[in-house]
PDB file of C-alpha atoms in Angstrom:
ATOM      1  CA  MET A   1      59.602 -64.726 151.709  1.00 60.00           C
ATOM      2  CA  ALA A   2      62.573 -62.315 151.481  1.00 55.00           C
ATOM      3  CA  CYS A   3      63.187 -63.071 155.386  1.00 61.00           C
ATOM      4  CA  LYS A   4      62.667 -66.603 155.237  1.00 64.00           C
ATOM      5  CA  LEU A   5      65.571 -66.930 152.593  1.00 57.00           C
ATOM      6  CA  LEU A   6      67.717 -64.812 154.702  1.00 53.00           C
ATOM      7  CA  SER A   7      67.374 -67.007 157.580  1.00 63.00           C
ATOM      8  CA  THR A   8      67.651 -70.115 155.510  1.00 59.00           C
ATOM      9  CA  PHE A   9      71.090 -68.481 154.058  1.00 58.00           C
ATOM     10  CA  VAL A  10      72.469 -67.840 157.418  1.00 55.00           C
ATOM     11  CA  VAL A  11      71.854 -71.624 158.459  1.00 58.00           C
ATOM     12  CA  LEU A  12      73.513 -73.134 155.365  1.00 59.00           C
ATOM     13  CA  LEU A  13      76.492 -70.997 155.710  1.00 59.00           C
ATOM     14  CA  ALA A  14      76.762 -72.110 159.440  1.00 55.00           C
ATOM     15  CA  LEU A  15      76.737 -75.741 158.216  1.00 53.00           C
ATOM     16  CA  ALA A  16      79.317 -75.117 155.445  1.00 54.00           C
ATOM     17  CA  ALA A  17      81.486 -73.347 157.810  1.00 50.00           C
ATOM     18  CA  THR A  18      82.610 -76.506 159.395  1.00 47.00           C
ATOM     19  CA  THR A  19      83.763 -78.037 156.111  1.00 48.00           C
ATOM     20  CA  LEU A  20      86.870 -77.588 154.465  1.00 51.00           C
ATOM     21  CA  ALA A  21      86.473 -75.024 151.423  1.00 51.00           C
ATOM     22  CA  GLY A  22      87.038 -76.150 147.943  1.00 66.00           C
ATOM     23  CA  ASP A  23      88.461 -73.186 146.906  1.00 77.00           C
ATOM     24  CA  PRO A  24      92.194 -71.706 148.068  1.00 71.00           C
ATOM     25  CA  ASP A  25      92.528 -69.708 151.248  1.00 72.00           C
ATOM     26  CA  MET A  26      92.152 -66.040 150.843  1.00 68.00           C
ATOM     27  CA  LEU A  27      95.213 -63.694 151.548  1.00 67.00           C
ATOM     28  CA  GLN A  28      93.574 -60.583 152.427  1.00 77.00           C
ATOM     29  CA  ASP A  29      90.445 -59.466 154.142  1.00 82.00           C
ATOM     30  CA  ILE A  30      88.373 -58.920 150.939  1.00 85.00           C
ATOM     31  CA  CYS A  31      89.238 -59.492 147.156  1.00 87.00           C
ATOM     32  CA  VAL A  32      86.176 -58.273 145.270  1.00 91.00           C
ATOM     33  CA  ALA A  33      86.060 -59.643 141.341  1.00 89.00           C
ATOM     34  CA  ASP A  34      87.159 -57.337 139.203  1.00 87.00           C
ATOM     35  CA  TYR A  35      84.921 -58.456 136.067  1.00 85.00           C
ATOM     36  CA  LYS A  36      86.735 -55.676 133.786  1.00 80.00           C
ATOM     37  CA  SER A  37      89.826 -57.131 134.010  1.00 75.00           C
ATOM     38  CA  LEU A  38      88.281 -60.246 131.807  1.00 69.00           C
ATOM     39  CA  GLU A  39      88.694 -57.660 128.688  1.00 71.00           C
ATOM     40  CA  GLY A  40      92.227 -57.931 128.764  1.00 66.00           C
ATOM     41  CA  PRO A  41      94.860 -60.976 128.109  1.00 65.00           C
ATOM     42  CA  LEU A  42      95.216 -61.639 131.742  1.00 63.00           C
ATOM     43  CA  ARG A  43      94.050 -65.056 132.979  1.00 64.00           C
ATOM     44  CA  LEU A  44      94.152 -66.687 136.315  1.00 65.00           C
ATOM     45  CA  ASN A  45      92.516 -69.203 138.470  1.00 68.00           C
ATOM     46  CA  GLY A  46      89.462 -67.031 140.023  1.00 75.00           C
ATOM     47  CA  PHE A  47      89.248 -63.176 139.286  1.00 85.00           C
ATOM     48  CA  PRO A  48      91.710 -60.534 140.118  1.00 88.00           C
ATOM     49  CA  CYS A  49      91.093 -58.161 142.979  1.00 89.00           C
ATOM     50  CA  LYS A  50      89.366 -54.547 142.235  1.00 91.00           C
ATOM     51  CA  ARG A  51      91.441 -51.782 143.868  1.00 90.00           C
ATOM     52  CA  PRO A  52      90.064 -51.347 147.725  1.00 92.00           C
ATOM     53  CA  GLU A  53      88.959 -47.749 146.750  1.00 95.00           C
ATOM     54  CA  ASN A  54      86.809 -49.043 144.085  1.00 93.00           C
ATOM     55  CA  VAL A  55      85.043 -51.480 146.487  1.00 96.00           C
ATOM     56  CA  THR A  56      81.459 -50.607 147.150  1.00 97.00           C
ATOM     57  CA  VAL A  57      78.835 -52.391 149.670  1.00 97.00           C
ATOM     58  CA  ASN A  58      76.718 -53.558 146.499  1.00 97.00           C
ATOM     59  CA  ASP A  59      79.729 -55.789 145.779  1.00 96.00           C
ATOM     60  CA  PHE A  60      78.697 -57.843 148.682  1.00 97.00           C
ATOM     61  CA  PHE A  61      74.759 -57.845 147.989  1.00 98.00           C
ATOM     62  CA  PHE A  62      72.609 -59.974 145.485  1.00 97.00           C
ATOM     63  CA  ASP A  63      68.841 -59.866 145.354  1.00 97.00           C
ATOM     64  CA  GLY A  64      68.444 -62.308 142.623  1.00 96.00           C
ATOM     65  CA  LEU A  65      67.141 -65.192 144.987  1.00 97.00           C
ATOM     66  CA  ALA A  66      63.965 -63.206 146.316  1.00 96.00           C
ATOM     67  CA  ASN A  67      61.772 -64.436 143.426  1.00 95.00           C
ATOM     68  CA  GLY A  68      60.975 -67.878 141.761  1.00 95.00           C
ATOM     69  CA  GLY A  69      62.516 -68.460 138.492  1.00 96.00           C
ATOM     70  CA  ASN A  70      60.527 -69.720 135.718  1.00 97.00           C
ATOM     71  CA  THR A  71      60.422 -73.540 135.285  1.00 97.00           C
ATOM     72  CA  GLY A  72      58.574 -73.562 132.054  1.00 96.00           C
ATOM     73  CA  ASN A  73      61.092 -75.573 130.385  1.00 96.00           C
ATOM     74  CA  ALA A  74      61.453 -79.339 129.088  1.00 95.00           C
ATOM     75  CA  VAL A  75      62.562 -80.547 132.856  1.00 97.00           C
ATOM     76  CA  GLY A  76      60.587 -78.340 134.897  1.00 97.00           C
ATOM     77  CA  SER A  77      63.205 -76.780 137.022  1.00 98.00           C
ATOM     78  CA  VAL A  78      65.507 -73.588 137.112  1.00 98.00           C
ATOM     79  CA  VAL A  79      68.492 -72.784 139.354  1.00 98.00           C
ATOM     80  CA  THR A  80      69.620 -69.428 140.195  1.00 98.00           C
ATOM     81  CA  ALA A  81      72.818 -68.991 141.047  1.00 97.00           C
ATOM     82  CA  ALA A  82      74.413 -66.472 143.524  1.00 97.00           C
ATOM     83  CA  ASN A  83      78.074 -67.372 142.871  1.00 97.00           C
ATOM     84  CA  VAL A  84      81.045 -65.250 141.980  1.00 95.00           C
ATOM     85  CA  GLU A  85      79.823 -64.452 138.432  1.00 94.00           C
ATOM     86  CA  ARG A  86      76.986 -62.430 139.982  1.00 96.00           C
ATOM     87  CA  LEU A  87      78.185 -61.631 143.492  1.00 97.00           C
ATOM     88  CA  PRO A  88      81.677 -60.114 143.127  1.00 96.00           C
ATOM     89  CA  GLY A  89      82.081 -59.938 146.930  1.00 96.00           C
ATOM     90  CA  LEU A  90      82.051 -63.657 146.923  1.00 95.00           C
ATOM     91  CA  ASN A  91      85.839 -63.748 145.159  1.00 92.00           C
ATOM     92  CA  THR A  92      88.005 -65.888 147.422  1.00 91.00           C
ATOM     93  CA  LEU A  93      85.595 -66.575 150.062  1.00 93.00           C
ATOM     94  CA  GLY A  94      85.093 -70.156 148.930  1.00 93.00           C
ATOM     95  CA  VAL A  95      81.253 -70.144 149.257  1.00 95.00           C
ATOM     96  CA  SER A  96      78.154 -69.630 147.281  1.00 97.00           C
ATOM     97  CA  ILE A  97      74.539 -70.227 147.365  1.00 98.00           C
ATOM     98  CA  ALA A  98      71.745 -71.108 144.647  1.00 98.00           C
ATOM     99  CA  ARG A  99      67.879 -71.006 144.582  1.00 98.00           C
ATOM    100  CA  ILE A 100      66.161 -74.315 143.045  1.00 98.00           C
ATOM    101  CA  ASP A 101      62.680 -73.749 141.912  1.00 98.00           C
ATOM    102  CA  TYR A 102      60.821 -77.008 140.740  1.00 98.00           C
ATOM    103  CA  ALA A 103      57.483 -77.119 138.813  1.00 98.00           C
ATOM    104  CA  PRO A 104      55.150 -80.036 139.986  1.00 98.00           C
ATOM    105  CA  TRP A 105      56.958 -83.125 138.973  1.00 98.00           C
ATOM    106  CA  GLY A 106      59.709 -81.301 137.911  1.00 98.00           C
ATOM    107  CA  LEU A 107      63.048 -82.422 137.694  1.00 98.00           C
ATOM    108  CA  ASN A 108      66.714 -81.121 138.446  1.00 98.00           C
ATOM    109  CA  PRO A 109      68.397 -83.671 136.085  1.00 98.00           C
ATOM    110  CA  PRO A 110      71.361 -85.910 136.950  1.00 98.00           C
ATOM    111  CA  HIS A 111      74.444 -83.637 137.089  1.00 98.00           C
ATOM    112  CA  THR A 112      77.768 -83.101 138.894  1.00 98.00           C
ATOM    113  CA  HIS A 113      79.656 -80.243 140.630  1.00 97.00           C
ATOM    114  CA  PRO A 114      83.376 -80.977 140.031  1.00 95.00           C
ATOM    115  CA  ARG A 115      84.417 -78.101 142.447  1.00 94.00           C
ATOM    116  CA  ALA A 116      82.271 -78.536 145.209  1.00 96.00           C
ATOM    117  CA  THR A 117      80.059 -80.383 147.764  1.00 97.00           C
ATOM    118  CA  GLU A 118      76.332 -79.418 147.929  1.00 98.00           C
ATOM    119  CA  ILE A 119      73.959 -78.811 150.786  1.00 98.00           C
ATOM    120  CA  ILE A 120      70.237 -78.441 150.226  1.00 98.00           C
ATOM    121  CA  PHE A 121      67.480 -76.973 152.515  1.00 98.00           C
ATOM    122  CA  VAL A 122      63.969 -77.675 151.181  1.00 98.00           C
ATOM    123  CA  LEU A 123      62.043 -74.544 151.546  1.00 98.00           C
ATOM    124  CA  GLU A 124      58.789 -75.899 150.163  1.00 98.00           C
ATOM    125  CA  GLY A 125      57.386 -79.054 148.853  1.00 98.00           C
ATOM    126  CA  SER A 126      59.245 -82.275 149.235  1.00 98.00           C
ATOM    127  CA  LEU A 127      61.809 -83.744 147.048  1.00 98.00           C
ATOM    128  CA  ASP A 128      63.166 -87.573 145.948  1.00 98.00           C
ATOM    129  CA  VAL A 129      66.814 -86.785 145.883  1.00 98.00           C
ATOM    130  CA  GLY A 130      69.942 -89.210 145.406  1.00 98.00           C
ATOM    131  CA  PHE A 131      73.410 -89.534 144.585  1.00 98.00           C
ATOM    132  CA  ILE A 132      75.566 -92.403 143.278  1.00 98.00           C
ATOM    133  CA  THR A 133      79.160 -93.324 144.455  1.00 98.00           C
ATOM    134  CA  THR A 134      81.876 -94.521 142.294  1.00 97.00           C
ATOM    135  CA  ALA A 135      80.884 -98.053 142.899  1.00 97.00           C
ATOM    136  CA  ASN A 136      77.489 -97.298 141.344  1.00 97.00           C
ATOM    137  CA  LYS A 137      75.708 -97.399 144.554  1.00 98.00           C
ATOM    138  CA  LEU A 138      72.601 -95.154 144.780  1.00 98.00           C
ATOM    139  CA  PHE A 139      71.976 -93.431 148.050  1.00 98.00           C
ATOM    140  CA  ALA A 140      68.062 -92.060 147.611  1.00 98.00           C
ATOM    141  CA  ARG A 141      65.440 -90.920 150.071  1.00 98.00           C
ATOM    142  CA  THR A 142      62.678 -88.154 150.236  1.00 98.00           C
ATOM    143  CA  VAL A 143      63.597 -84.702 151.886  1.00 98.00           C
ATOM    144  CA  CYS A 144      60.644 -82.690 152.946  1.00 98.00           C
ATOM    145  CA  LYS A 145      60.251 -79.043 154.099  1.00 97.00           C
ATOM    146  CA  GLY A 146      62.702 -78.055 156.514  1.00 97.00           C
ATOM    147  CA  GLU A 147      65.085 -81.070 156.013  1.00 98.00           C
ATOM    148  CA  VAL A 148      68.310 -81.061 154.597  1.00 98.00           C
ATOM    149  CA  PHE A 149      70.619 -83.475 152.256  1.00 98.00           C
ATOM    150  CA  VAL A 150      73.933 -83.278 151.190  1.00 98.00           C
ATOM    151  CA  PHE A 151      75.724 -84.318 147.952  1.00 98.00           C
ATOM    152  CA  PRO A 152      79.282 -84.907 148.155  1.00 97.00           C
ATOM    153  CA  ARG A 153      81.985 -83.241 145.756  1.00 97.00           C
ATOM    154  CA  GLY A 154      81.887 -84.420 142.332  1.00 96.00           C
ATOM    155  CA  LEU A 155      79.264 -87.600 142.574  1.00 98.00           C
ATOM    156  CA  VAL A 156      76.364 -87.666 140.112  1.00 98.00           C
ATOM    157  CA  HIS A 157      73.040 -86.519 141.709  1.00 98.00           C
ATOM    158  CA  PHE A 158      69.561 -85.410 141.246  1.00 98.00           C
ATOM    159  CA  GLN A 159      66.193 -83.987 142.706  1.00 98.00           C
ATOM    160  CA  LYS A 160      62.731 -84.510 141.439  1.00 98.00           C
ATOM    161  CA  ASN A 161      59.657 -82.486 142.861  1.00 98.00           C
ATOM    162  CA  ASN A 162      57.612 -85.708 144.068  1.00 97.00           C
ATOM    163  CA  GLY A 163      54.276 -83.569 144.360  1.00 95.00           C
ATOM    164  CA  ASN A 164      51.824 -81.709 142.172  1.00 96.00           C
ATOM    165  CA  SER A 165      52.618 -78.357 143.653  1.00 97.00           C
ATOM    166  CA  PRO A 166      55.655 -76.127 143.364  1.00 98.00           C
ATOM    167  CA  ALA A 167      58.902 -76.830 145.506  1.00 98.00           C
ATOM    168  CA  VAL A 168      61.843 -74.769 146.433  1.00 98.00           C
ATOM    169  CA  ALA A 169      65.158 -75.353 147.751  1.00 98.00           C
ATOM    170  CA  ILE A 170      68.000 -73.464 148.685  1.00 98.00           C
ATOM    171  CA  ALA A 171      71.321 -75.043 147.849  1.00 98.00           C
ATOM    172  CA  ALA A 172      75.107 -74.013 149.416  1.00 98.00           C
ATOM    173  CA  PHE A 173      78.276 -74.743 147.778  1.00 98.00           C
ATOM    174  CA  ASN A 174      81.750 -74.820 149.620  1.00 96.00           C
ATOM    175  CA  SER A 175      83.178 -73.083 146.561  1.00 95.00           C
ATOM    176  CA  GLN A 176      82.715 -69.636 144.986  1.00 95.00           C
ATOM    177  CA  LEU A 177      82.183 -71.112 141.542  1.00 95.00           C
ATOM    178  CA  GLN A 178      81.306 -74.718 142.223  1.00 95.00           C
ATOM    179  CA  GLY A 179      80.847 -75.787 138.281  1.00 94.00           C
ATOM    180  CA  THR A 180      77.915 -77.988 136.768  1.00 96.00           C
ATOM    181  CA  GLN A 181      77.718 -80.459 134.330  1.00 96.00           C
ATOM    182  CA  SER A 182      74.457 -82.087 133.407  1.00 96.00           C
ATOM    183  CA  ILE A 183      74.997 -85.527 132.287  1.00 97.00           C
ATOM    184  CA  ALA A 184      72.746 -85.480 129.204  1.00 96.00           C
ATOM    185  CA  ASP A 185      73.722 -81.955 128.001  1.00 96.00           C
ATOM    186  CA  THR A 186      77.543 -82.907 128.482  1.00 96.00           C
ATOM    187  CA  LEU A 187      77.215 -86.042 126.252  1.00 96.00           C
ATOM    188  CA  PHE A 188      74.509 -84.951 123.971  1.00 96.00           C
ATOM    189  CA  GLY A 189      75.114 -81.533 123.499  1.00 96.00           C
ATOM    190  CA  ALA A 190      78.901 -80.842 123.257  1.00 96.00           C
ATOM    191  CA  SER A 191      80.342 -78.852 120.799  1.00 95.00           C
ATOM    192  CA  PRO A 192      82.249 -80.118 118.649  1.00 95.00           C
ATOM    193  CA  PRO A 193      79.671 -83.160 119.211  1.00 95.00           C
ATOM    194  CA  VAL A 194      80.843 -86.252 120.676  1.00 96.00           C
ATOM    195  CA  PRO A 195      81.111 -89.008 117.816  1.00 95.00           C
ATOM    196  CA  SER A 196      77.710 -90.828 117.647  1.00 95.00           C
ATOM    197  CA  ASP A 197      79.461 -94.394 117.395  1.00 95.00           C
ATOM    198  CA  ILE A 198      81.134 -93.629 120.644  1.00 96.00           C
ATOM    199  CA  LEU A 199      77.738 -92.708 122.456  1.00 96.00           C
ATOM    200  CA  GLY A 200      76.095 -95.685 120.731  1.00 96.00           C
ATOM    201  CA  ARG A 201      78.495 -97.959 121.924  1.00 96.00           C
ATOM    202  CA  ALA A 202      78.651 -96.688 125.315  1.00 96.00           C
ATOM    203  CA  PHE A 203      74.974 -96.671 125.861  1.00 96.00           C
ATOM    204  CA  GLN A 204      74.358 -99.901 123.687  1.00 96.00           C
ATOM    205  CA  ILE A 205      71.993 -98.324 121.248  1.00 94.00           C
ATOM    206  CA  ASP A 206      71.904 -97.664 117.501  1.00 92.00           C
ATOM    207  CA  GLY A 207      73.612 -94.419 115.983  1.00 88.00           C
ATOM    208  CA  GLY A 208      69.944 -93.367 114.895  1.00 92.00           C
ATOM    209  CA  LEU A 209      68.776 -92.982 118.445  1.00 95.00           C
ATOM    210  CA  VAL A 210      71.909 -91.314 119.335  1.00 95.00           C
ATOM    211  CA  GLU A 211      71.316 -88.703 116.801  1.00 94.00           C
ATOM    212  CA  SER A 212      67.441 -88.271 117.633  1.00 95.00           C
ATOM    213  CA  ILE A 213      68.671 -87.663 121.371  1.00 95.00           C
ATOM    214  CA  LYS A 214      71.464 -85.096 120.151  1.00 95.00           C
ATOM    215  CA  GLY A 215      68.418 -83.155 118.545  1.00 94.00           C
ATOM    216  CA  ARG A 216      66.826 -82.428 121.690  1.00 94.00           C
ATOM    217  CA  PHE A 217      70.012 -80.911 123.114  1.00 93.00           C
ATOM    218  CA  PRO A 218      71.539 -78.289 120.727  1.00 88.00           C
ATOM    219  CA  PRO A 219      75.176 -77.028 121.581  1.00 86.00           C
ATOM    220  CA  LYS A 220      75.110 -73.840 123.970  1.00 79.00           C
TER     221      LYS A 220
END
């Protein structure tokens, strides 16, 4: 399984290399993220670089995608990310990758990535996928094992396992930290909360139902 994941990673990076990275261009060979710098007052767009003498080969290594994640949750899916927050060597490189595990009939709910285009490669099973344009047009289809689908940057999209056995996909992004906003979590689990009258009018439902939905999305 690990060899299959590695080969998939190489293929996805080759596909991503033909697109313009979503992050600023790097200005040196490497800029390994210095997480300790976040303990101080300095804040910038990204992460400061480690001093070269403190960089090790393990700064460019991550084994977290080798095993499936726990899909025992309300939606039946889990995303394991290999982005700059877990793989410091990605800093300034403009790419990241993730593994998505789906329980039978599991859903990766409608969400957006404000900083990146996403391309997925289905490793196991088959998925019903789709995205919605700003003209409210839905582009949807089934993607099977060995096939690829792309979700344009910033557009709402989803994936659903359409079978009664687990499914797995690998996702690549043209950003070191693509950002993810789940539509339901964002609207009903915000902190401080979005006023119920706003959500009620937007969805044309009564306030009591809004409060009931909010109860399912506690603020994180």
